[in-house]
mmCIF file of C-alpha atoms and ligand atoms in Angstrom:
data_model
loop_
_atom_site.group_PDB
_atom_site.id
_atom_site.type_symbol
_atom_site.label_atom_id
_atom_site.label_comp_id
_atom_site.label_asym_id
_atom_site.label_seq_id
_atom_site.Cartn_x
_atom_site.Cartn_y
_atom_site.Cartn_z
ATOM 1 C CA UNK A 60 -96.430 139.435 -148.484
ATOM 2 C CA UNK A 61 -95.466 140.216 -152.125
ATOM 3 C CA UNK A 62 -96.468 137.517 -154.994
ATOM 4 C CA UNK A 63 -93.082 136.039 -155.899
ATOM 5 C CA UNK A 64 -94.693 135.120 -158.966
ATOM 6 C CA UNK A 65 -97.092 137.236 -160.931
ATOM 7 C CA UNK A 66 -99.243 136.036 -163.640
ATOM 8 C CA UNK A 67 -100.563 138.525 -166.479
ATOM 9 C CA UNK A 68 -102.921 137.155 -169.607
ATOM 10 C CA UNK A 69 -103.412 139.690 -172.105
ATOM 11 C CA UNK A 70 -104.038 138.963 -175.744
ATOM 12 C CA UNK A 71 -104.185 135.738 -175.406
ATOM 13 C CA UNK A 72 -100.459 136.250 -174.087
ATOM 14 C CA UNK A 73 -99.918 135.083 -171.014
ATOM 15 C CA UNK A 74 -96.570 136.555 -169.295
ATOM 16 C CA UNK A 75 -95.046 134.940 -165.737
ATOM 17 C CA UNK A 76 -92.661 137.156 -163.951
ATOM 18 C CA UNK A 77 -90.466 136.103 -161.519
ATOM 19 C CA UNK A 78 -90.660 139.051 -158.237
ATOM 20 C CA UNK A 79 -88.447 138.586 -155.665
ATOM 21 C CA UNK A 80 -86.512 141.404 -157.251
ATOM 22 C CA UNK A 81 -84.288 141.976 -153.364
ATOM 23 C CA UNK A 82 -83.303 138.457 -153.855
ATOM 24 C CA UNK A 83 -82.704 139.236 -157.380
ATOM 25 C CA UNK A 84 -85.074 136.205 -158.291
ATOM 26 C CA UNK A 85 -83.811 133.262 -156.960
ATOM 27 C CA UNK A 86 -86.319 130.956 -157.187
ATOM 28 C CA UNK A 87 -87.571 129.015 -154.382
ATOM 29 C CA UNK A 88 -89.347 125.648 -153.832
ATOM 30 C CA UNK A 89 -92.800 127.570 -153.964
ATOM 31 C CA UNK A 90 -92.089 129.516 -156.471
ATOM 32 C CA UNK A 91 -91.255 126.756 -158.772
ATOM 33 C CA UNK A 92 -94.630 124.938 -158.149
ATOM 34 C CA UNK A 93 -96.251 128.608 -158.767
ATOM 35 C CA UNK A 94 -94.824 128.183 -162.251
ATOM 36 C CA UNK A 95 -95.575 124.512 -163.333
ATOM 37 C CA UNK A 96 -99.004 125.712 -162.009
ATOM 38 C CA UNK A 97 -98.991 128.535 -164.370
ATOM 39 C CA UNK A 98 -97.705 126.741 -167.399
ATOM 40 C CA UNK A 99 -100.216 123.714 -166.789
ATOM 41 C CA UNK A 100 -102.843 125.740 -167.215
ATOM 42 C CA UNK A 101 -101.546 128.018 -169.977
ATOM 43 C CA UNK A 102 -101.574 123.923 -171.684
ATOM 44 C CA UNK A 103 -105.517 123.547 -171.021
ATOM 45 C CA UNK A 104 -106.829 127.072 -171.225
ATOM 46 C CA UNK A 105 -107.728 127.756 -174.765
ATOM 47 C CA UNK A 106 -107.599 131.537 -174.435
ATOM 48 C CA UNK A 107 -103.933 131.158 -173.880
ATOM 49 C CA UNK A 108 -101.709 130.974 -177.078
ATOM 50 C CA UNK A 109 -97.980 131.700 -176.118
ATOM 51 C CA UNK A 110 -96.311 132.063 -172.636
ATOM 52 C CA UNK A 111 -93.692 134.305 -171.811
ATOM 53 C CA UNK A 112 -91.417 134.610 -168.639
ATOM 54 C CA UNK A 113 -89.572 137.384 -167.310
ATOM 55 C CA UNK A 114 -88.239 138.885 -164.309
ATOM 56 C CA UNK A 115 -88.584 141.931 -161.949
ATOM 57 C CA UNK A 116 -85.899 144.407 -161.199
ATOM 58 C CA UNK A 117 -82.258 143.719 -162.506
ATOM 59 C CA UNK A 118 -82.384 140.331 -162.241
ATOM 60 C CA UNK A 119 -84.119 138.019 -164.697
ATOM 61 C CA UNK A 120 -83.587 134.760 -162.017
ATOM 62 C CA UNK A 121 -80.295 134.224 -160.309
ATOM 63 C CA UNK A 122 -81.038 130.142 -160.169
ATOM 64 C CA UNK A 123 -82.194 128.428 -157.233
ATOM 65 C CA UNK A 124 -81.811 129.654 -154.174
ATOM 66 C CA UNK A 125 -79.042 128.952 -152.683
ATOM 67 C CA UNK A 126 -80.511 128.492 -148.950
ATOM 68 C CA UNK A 127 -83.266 125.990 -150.820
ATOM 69 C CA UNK A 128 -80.269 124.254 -152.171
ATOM 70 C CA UNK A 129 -78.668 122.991 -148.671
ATOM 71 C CA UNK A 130 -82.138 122.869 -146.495
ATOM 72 C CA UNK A 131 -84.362 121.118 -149.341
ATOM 73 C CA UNK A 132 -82.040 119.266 -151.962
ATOM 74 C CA UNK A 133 -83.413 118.251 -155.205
ATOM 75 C CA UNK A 134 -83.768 114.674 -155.318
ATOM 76 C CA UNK A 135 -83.583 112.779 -159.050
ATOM 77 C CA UNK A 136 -87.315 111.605 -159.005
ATOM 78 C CA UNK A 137 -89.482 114.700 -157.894
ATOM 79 C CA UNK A 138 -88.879 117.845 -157.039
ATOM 80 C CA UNK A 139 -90.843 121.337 -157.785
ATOM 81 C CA UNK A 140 -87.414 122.216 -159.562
ATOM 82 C CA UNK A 141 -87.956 118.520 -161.591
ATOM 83 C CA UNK A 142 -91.434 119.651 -162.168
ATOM 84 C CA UNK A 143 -91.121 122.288 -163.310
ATOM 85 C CA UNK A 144 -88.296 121.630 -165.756
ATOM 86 C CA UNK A 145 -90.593 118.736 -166.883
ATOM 87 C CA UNK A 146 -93.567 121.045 -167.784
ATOM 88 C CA UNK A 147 -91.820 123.401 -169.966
ATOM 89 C CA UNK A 148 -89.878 120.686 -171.308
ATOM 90 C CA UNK A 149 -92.870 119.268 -172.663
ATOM 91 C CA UNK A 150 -95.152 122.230 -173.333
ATOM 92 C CA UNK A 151 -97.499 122.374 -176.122
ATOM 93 C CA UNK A 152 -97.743 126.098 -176.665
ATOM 94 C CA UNK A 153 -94.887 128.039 -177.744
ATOM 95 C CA UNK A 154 -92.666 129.831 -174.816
ATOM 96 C CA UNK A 155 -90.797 132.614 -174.704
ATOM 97 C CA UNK A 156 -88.318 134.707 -172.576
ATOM 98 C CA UNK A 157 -87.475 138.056 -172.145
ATOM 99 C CA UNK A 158 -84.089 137.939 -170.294
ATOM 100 C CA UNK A 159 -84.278 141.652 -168.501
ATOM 101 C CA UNK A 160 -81.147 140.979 -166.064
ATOM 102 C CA UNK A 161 -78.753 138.764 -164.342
ATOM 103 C CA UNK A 162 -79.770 135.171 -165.415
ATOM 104 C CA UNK A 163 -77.397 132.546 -163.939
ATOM 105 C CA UNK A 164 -78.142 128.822 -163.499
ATOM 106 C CA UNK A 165 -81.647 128.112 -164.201
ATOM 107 C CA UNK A 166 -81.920 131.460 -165.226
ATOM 108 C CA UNK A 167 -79.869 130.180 -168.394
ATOM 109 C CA UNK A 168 -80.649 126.730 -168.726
ATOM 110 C CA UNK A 169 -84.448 127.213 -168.737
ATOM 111 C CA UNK A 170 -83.732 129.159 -171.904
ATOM 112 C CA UNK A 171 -83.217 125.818 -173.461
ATOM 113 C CA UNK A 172 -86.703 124.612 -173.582
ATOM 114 C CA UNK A 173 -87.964 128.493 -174.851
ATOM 115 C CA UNK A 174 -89.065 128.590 -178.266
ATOM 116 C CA UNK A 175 -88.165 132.088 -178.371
ATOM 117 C CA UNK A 176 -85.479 134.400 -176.266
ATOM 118 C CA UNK A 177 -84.667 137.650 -176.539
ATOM 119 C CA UNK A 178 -82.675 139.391 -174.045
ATOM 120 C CA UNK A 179 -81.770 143.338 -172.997
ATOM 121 C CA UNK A 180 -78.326 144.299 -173.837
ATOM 122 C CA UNK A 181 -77.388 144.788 -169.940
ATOM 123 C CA UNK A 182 -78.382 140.834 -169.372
ATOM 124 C CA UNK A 183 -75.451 138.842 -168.043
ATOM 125 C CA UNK A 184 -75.352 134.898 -168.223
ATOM 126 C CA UNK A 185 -74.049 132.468 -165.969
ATOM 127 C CA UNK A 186 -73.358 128.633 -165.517
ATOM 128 C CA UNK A 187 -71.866 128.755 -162.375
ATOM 129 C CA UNK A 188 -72.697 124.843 -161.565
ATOM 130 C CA UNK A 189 -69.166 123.160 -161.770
ATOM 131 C CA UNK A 190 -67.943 126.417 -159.439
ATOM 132 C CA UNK A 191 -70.350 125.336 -156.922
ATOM 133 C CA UNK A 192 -68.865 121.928 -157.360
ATOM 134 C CA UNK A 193 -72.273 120.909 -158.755
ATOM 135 C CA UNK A 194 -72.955 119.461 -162.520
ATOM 136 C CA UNK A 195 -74.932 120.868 -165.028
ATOM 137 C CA UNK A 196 -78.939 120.358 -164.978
ATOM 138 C CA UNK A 197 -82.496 121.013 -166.712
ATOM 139 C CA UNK A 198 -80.963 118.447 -169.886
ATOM 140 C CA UNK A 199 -78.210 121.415 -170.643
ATOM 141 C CA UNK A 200 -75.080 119.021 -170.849
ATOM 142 C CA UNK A 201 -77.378 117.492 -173.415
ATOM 143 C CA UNK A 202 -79.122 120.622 -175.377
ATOM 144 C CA UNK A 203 -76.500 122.917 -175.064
ATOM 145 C CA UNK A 204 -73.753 120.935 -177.286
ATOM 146 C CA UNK A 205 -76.250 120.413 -179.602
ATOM 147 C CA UNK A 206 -77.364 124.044 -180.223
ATOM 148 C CA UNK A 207 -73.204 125.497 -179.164
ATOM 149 C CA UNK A 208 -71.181 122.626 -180.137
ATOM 150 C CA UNK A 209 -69.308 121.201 -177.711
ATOM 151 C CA UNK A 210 -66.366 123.652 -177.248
ATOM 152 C CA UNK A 211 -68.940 126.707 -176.532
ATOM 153 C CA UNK A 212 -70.713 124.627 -174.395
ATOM 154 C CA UNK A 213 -67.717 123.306 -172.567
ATOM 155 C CA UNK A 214 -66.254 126.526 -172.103
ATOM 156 C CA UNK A 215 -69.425 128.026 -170.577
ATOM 157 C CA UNK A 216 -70.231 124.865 -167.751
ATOM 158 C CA UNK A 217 -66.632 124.060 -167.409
ATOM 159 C CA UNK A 218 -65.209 127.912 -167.012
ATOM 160 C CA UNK A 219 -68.286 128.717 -165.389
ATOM 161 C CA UNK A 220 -67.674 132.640 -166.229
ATOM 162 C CA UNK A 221 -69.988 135.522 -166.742
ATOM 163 C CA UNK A 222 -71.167 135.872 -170.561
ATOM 164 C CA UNK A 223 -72.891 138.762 -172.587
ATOM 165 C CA UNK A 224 -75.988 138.674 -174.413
ATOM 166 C CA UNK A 225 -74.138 138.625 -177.670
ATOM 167 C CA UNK A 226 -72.449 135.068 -176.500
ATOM 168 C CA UNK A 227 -75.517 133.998 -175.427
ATOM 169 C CA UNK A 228 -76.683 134.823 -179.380
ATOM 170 C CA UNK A 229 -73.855 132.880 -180.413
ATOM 171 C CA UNK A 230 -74.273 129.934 -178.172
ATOM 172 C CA UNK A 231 -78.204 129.667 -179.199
ATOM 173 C CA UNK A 232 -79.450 130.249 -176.131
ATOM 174 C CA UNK A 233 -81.419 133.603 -177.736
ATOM 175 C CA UNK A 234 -82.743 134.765 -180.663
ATOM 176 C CA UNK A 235 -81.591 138.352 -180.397
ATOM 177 C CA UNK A 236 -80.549 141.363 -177.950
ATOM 178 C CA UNK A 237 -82.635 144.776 -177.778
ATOM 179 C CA UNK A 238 -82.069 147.804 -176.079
ATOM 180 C CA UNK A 239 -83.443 147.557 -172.359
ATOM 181 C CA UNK A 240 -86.484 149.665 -173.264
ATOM 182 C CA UNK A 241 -87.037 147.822 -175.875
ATOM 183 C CA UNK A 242 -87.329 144.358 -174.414
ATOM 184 C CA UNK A 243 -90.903 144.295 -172.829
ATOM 185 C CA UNK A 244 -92.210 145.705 -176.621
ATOM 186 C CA UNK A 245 -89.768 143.405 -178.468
ATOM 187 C CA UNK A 246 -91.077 139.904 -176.863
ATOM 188 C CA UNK A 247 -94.669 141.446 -176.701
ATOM 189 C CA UNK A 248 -94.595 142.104 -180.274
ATOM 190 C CA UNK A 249 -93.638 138.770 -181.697
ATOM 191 C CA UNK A 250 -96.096 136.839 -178.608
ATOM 192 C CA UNK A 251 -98.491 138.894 -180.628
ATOM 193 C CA UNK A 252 -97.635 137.681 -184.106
ATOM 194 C CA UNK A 253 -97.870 134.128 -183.155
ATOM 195 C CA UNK A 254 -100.766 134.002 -181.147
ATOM 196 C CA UNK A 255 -102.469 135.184 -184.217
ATOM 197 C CA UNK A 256 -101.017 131.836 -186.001
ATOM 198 C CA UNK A 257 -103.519 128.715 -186.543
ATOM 199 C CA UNK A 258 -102.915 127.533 -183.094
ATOM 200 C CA UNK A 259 -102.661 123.600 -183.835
ATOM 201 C CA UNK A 260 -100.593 124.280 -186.753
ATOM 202 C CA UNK A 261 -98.385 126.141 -183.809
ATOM 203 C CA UNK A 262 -98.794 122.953 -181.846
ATOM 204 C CA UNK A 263 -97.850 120.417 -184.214
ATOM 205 C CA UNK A 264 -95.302 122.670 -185.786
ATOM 206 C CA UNK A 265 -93.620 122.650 -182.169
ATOM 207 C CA UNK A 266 -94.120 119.154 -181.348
ATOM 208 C CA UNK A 267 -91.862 118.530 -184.697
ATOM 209 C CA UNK A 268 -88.960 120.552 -184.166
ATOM 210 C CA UNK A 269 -88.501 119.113 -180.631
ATOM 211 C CA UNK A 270 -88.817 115.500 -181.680
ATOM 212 C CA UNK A 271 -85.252 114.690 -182.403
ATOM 213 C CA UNK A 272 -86.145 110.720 -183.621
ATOM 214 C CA UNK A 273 -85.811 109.027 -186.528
ATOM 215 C CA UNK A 274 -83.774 109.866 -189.949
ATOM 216 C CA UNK A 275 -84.957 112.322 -192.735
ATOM 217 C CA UNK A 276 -86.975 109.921 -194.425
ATOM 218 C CA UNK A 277 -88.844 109.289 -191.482
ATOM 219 C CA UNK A 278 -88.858 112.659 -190.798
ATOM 220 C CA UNK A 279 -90.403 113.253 -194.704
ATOM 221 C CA UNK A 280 -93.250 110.785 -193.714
ATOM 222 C CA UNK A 281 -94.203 111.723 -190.555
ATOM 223 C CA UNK A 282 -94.434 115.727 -191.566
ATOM 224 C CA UNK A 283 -96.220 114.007 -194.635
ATOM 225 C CA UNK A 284 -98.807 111.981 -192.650
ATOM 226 C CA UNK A 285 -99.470 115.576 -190.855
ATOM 227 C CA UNK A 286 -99.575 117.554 -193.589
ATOM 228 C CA UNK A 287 -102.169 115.544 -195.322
ATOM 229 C CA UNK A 288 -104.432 115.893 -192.164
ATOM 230 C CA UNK A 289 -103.754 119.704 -192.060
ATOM 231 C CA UNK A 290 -105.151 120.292 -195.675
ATOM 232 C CA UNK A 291 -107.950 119.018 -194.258
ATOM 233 C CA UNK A 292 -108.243 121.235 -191.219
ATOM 234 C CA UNK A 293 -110.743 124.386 -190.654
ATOM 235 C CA UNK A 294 -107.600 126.041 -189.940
ATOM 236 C CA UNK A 295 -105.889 125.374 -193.565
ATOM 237 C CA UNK A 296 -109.317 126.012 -194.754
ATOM 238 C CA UNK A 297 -109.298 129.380 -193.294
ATOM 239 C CA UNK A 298 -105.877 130.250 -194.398
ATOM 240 C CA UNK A 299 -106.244 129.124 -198.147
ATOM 241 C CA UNK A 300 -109.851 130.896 -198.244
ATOM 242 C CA UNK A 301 -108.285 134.575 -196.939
ATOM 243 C CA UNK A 302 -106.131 134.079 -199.629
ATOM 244 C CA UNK A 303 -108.885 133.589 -202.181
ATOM 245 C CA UNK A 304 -110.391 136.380 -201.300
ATOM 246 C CA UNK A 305 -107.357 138.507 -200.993
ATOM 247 C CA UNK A 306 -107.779 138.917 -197.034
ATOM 248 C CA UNK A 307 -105.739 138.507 -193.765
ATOM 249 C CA UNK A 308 -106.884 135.108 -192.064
ATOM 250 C CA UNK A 309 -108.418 134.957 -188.956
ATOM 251 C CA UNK A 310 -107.429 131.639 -186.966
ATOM 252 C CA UNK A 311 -109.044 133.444 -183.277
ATOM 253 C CA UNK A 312 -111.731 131.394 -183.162
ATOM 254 C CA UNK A 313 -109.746 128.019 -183.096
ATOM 255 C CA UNK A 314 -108.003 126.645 -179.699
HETATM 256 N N1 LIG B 448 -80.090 132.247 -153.771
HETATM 257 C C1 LIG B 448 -80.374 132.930 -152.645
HETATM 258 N N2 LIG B 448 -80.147 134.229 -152.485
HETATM 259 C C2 LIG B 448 -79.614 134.892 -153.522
HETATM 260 C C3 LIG B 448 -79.288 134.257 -154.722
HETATM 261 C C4 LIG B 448 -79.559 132.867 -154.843
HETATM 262 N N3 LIG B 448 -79.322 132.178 -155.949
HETATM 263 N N4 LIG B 448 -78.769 135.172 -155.575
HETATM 264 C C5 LIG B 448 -78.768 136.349 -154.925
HETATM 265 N N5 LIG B 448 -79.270 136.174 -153.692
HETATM 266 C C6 LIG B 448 -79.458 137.197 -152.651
HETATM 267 C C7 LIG B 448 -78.143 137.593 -151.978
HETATM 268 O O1 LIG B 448 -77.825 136.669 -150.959
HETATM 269 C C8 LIG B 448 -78.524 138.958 -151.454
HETATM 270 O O2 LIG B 448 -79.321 138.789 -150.300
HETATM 271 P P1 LIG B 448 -79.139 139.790 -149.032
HETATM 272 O O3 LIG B 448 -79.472 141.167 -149.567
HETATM 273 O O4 LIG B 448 -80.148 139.285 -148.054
HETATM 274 O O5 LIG B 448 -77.702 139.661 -148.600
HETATM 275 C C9 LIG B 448 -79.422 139.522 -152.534
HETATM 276 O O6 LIG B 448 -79.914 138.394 -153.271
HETATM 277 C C10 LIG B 448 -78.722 140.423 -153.513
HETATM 278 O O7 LIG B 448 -77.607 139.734 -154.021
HETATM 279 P P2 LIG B 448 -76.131 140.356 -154.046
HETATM 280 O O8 LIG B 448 -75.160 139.222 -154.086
HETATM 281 O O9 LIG B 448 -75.969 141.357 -152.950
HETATM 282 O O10 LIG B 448 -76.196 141.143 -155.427
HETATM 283 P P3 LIG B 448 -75.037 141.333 -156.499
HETATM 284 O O11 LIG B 448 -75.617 142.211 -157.551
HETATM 285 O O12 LIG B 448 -73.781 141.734 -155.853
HETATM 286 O O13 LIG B 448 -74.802 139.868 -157.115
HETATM 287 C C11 LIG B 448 -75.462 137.758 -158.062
HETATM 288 C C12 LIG B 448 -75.874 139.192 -157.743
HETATM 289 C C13 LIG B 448 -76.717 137.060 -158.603
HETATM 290 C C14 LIG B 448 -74.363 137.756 -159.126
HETATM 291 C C15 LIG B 448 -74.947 137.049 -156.797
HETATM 292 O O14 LIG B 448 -75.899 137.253 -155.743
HETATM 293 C C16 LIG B 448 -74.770 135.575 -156.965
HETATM 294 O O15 LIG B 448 -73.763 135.143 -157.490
HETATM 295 N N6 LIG B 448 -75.746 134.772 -156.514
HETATM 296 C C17 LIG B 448 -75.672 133.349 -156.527
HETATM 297 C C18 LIG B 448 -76.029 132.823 -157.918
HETATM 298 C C19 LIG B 448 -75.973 131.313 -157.952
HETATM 299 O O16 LIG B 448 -74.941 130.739 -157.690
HETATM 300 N N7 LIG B 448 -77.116 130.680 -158.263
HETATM 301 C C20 LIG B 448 -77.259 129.251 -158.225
HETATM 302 C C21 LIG B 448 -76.897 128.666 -159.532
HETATM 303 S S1 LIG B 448 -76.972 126.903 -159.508
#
């Protein structure tokens, strides 16, 4: 039997890929406790500094699948989808996708807790949840209003339709579209650039952006009270020294 979910760590980069390619990556219960597993870890292994996902074939995931859907129904509390939606919801390290396909459902929505998302030009989107006479899920009739506004956002979970990458762009769900070649390079590439960043500056740095309380004079104190700590950090100390002695820092020995 083929792995429906293959992990990969290479330069401190470690990439998931979704492989049920005939079922164009419709992801089962398994499948989603395969990837919490993977992205736990990824959390506790210091050798691992960014996480991508991607997918096999044309598709990048078309959702859940559909059969799971009727014979195993989500239930609010726990479920491996609720799990996993949970763990890269709250993950430390920074995420990112490569959309190579057809991503519809989860496929989409998941791109709201990536740091990162690039997709190839041929990638389609899809929110097909009302059409299946379902609601919207993974926090995106929360996240996506606030990164589309709520007429993008309504018109892609109430229409339900198709989109291109370039929407996609617009909407926020990506940072940017490359030629299909180019993808797998592309979201390499800038994995590389930040796992050579001081990794608990990374952290922290994350932690910040996805901490939506208080008002900006909180939000002044609380990046001060971290900011005073970081001076203070081997990792500042590195950076500030390469500079000194006109050099490119080296942050691989920190976790
Ligand atoms: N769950 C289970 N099986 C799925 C699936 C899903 N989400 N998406 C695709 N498949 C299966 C198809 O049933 C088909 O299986 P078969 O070869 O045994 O018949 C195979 O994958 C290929 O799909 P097919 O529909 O033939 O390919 P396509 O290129 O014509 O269309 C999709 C691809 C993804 C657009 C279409 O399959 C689709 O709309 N899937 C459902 C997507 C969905 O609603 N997801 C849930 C969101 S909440």
């Amino acid at each position: 039997m083929t792995d429906t979910i293959l992990t990969h760590c290479e330069d401190r980069i470690l990439k998931i890929t979704i492989n049920r390619p005939d079922k164009k990556n419709a992801l089962t219960l398994a499948m989603y406790d395969q990837m919490t597993a993977a992205v736990e870890a990824a959390q506790n292994d210091s050798e691992v500094r960014v996480v991508t996902i991607t997918g096999t074939g044309d598709a990048f995931s078309s959702g859940n699948d559909l059969a799971d859907f009727l014979s195993h129904p989500p239930t609010p509390g726990d479920s491996p989808a609720a799990r996993f939606l949970h763990t890269i919801a709250g993950a430390e390290k920074p995420l990112i996708a490569a959309v190579n396909g057809l991503a519809i459902g989860i496929g989409t929505t998941l791109l709201l807790h990536c740091d990162l998302a690039y997709a190839a030009v041929s990638a389609k989107f899809q929110l097909p949840f009302v059409n299946l006479a379902l609601v919207p899920e993974a926090g995106s009739s929360l996240l996506l209003p606030q990164v589309a506004g709520h007429k993008k956002a309504a018109e892609l979970l109430m229409l339900g339709e198709m989109f291109d990458p370039e929407t996609a762009r617009e909407a926020g769900l990506i940072n940017g579209v490359c030629a299909d070649v180019a993808l797998e390079q592309t979201v390499m590439e800038v994995s590389r650039r930040l796992a050579a960043k001081p990794p608990e500056a990374l952290r922290l740095t994350k932690a910040l952006l996805k901490d939506h309380s208080g008002d900006a004079g909180e939000r002044i104190n609380k990046e001060l009270g971290h900011f005073a700590h970081r001076l203070e950090s081997p990792e500042a100390h590195e950076a500030m020294q390469a500079f000194m002695e006109k050099r490119l820092p080296d942050f691989s020995k920190f976790s």
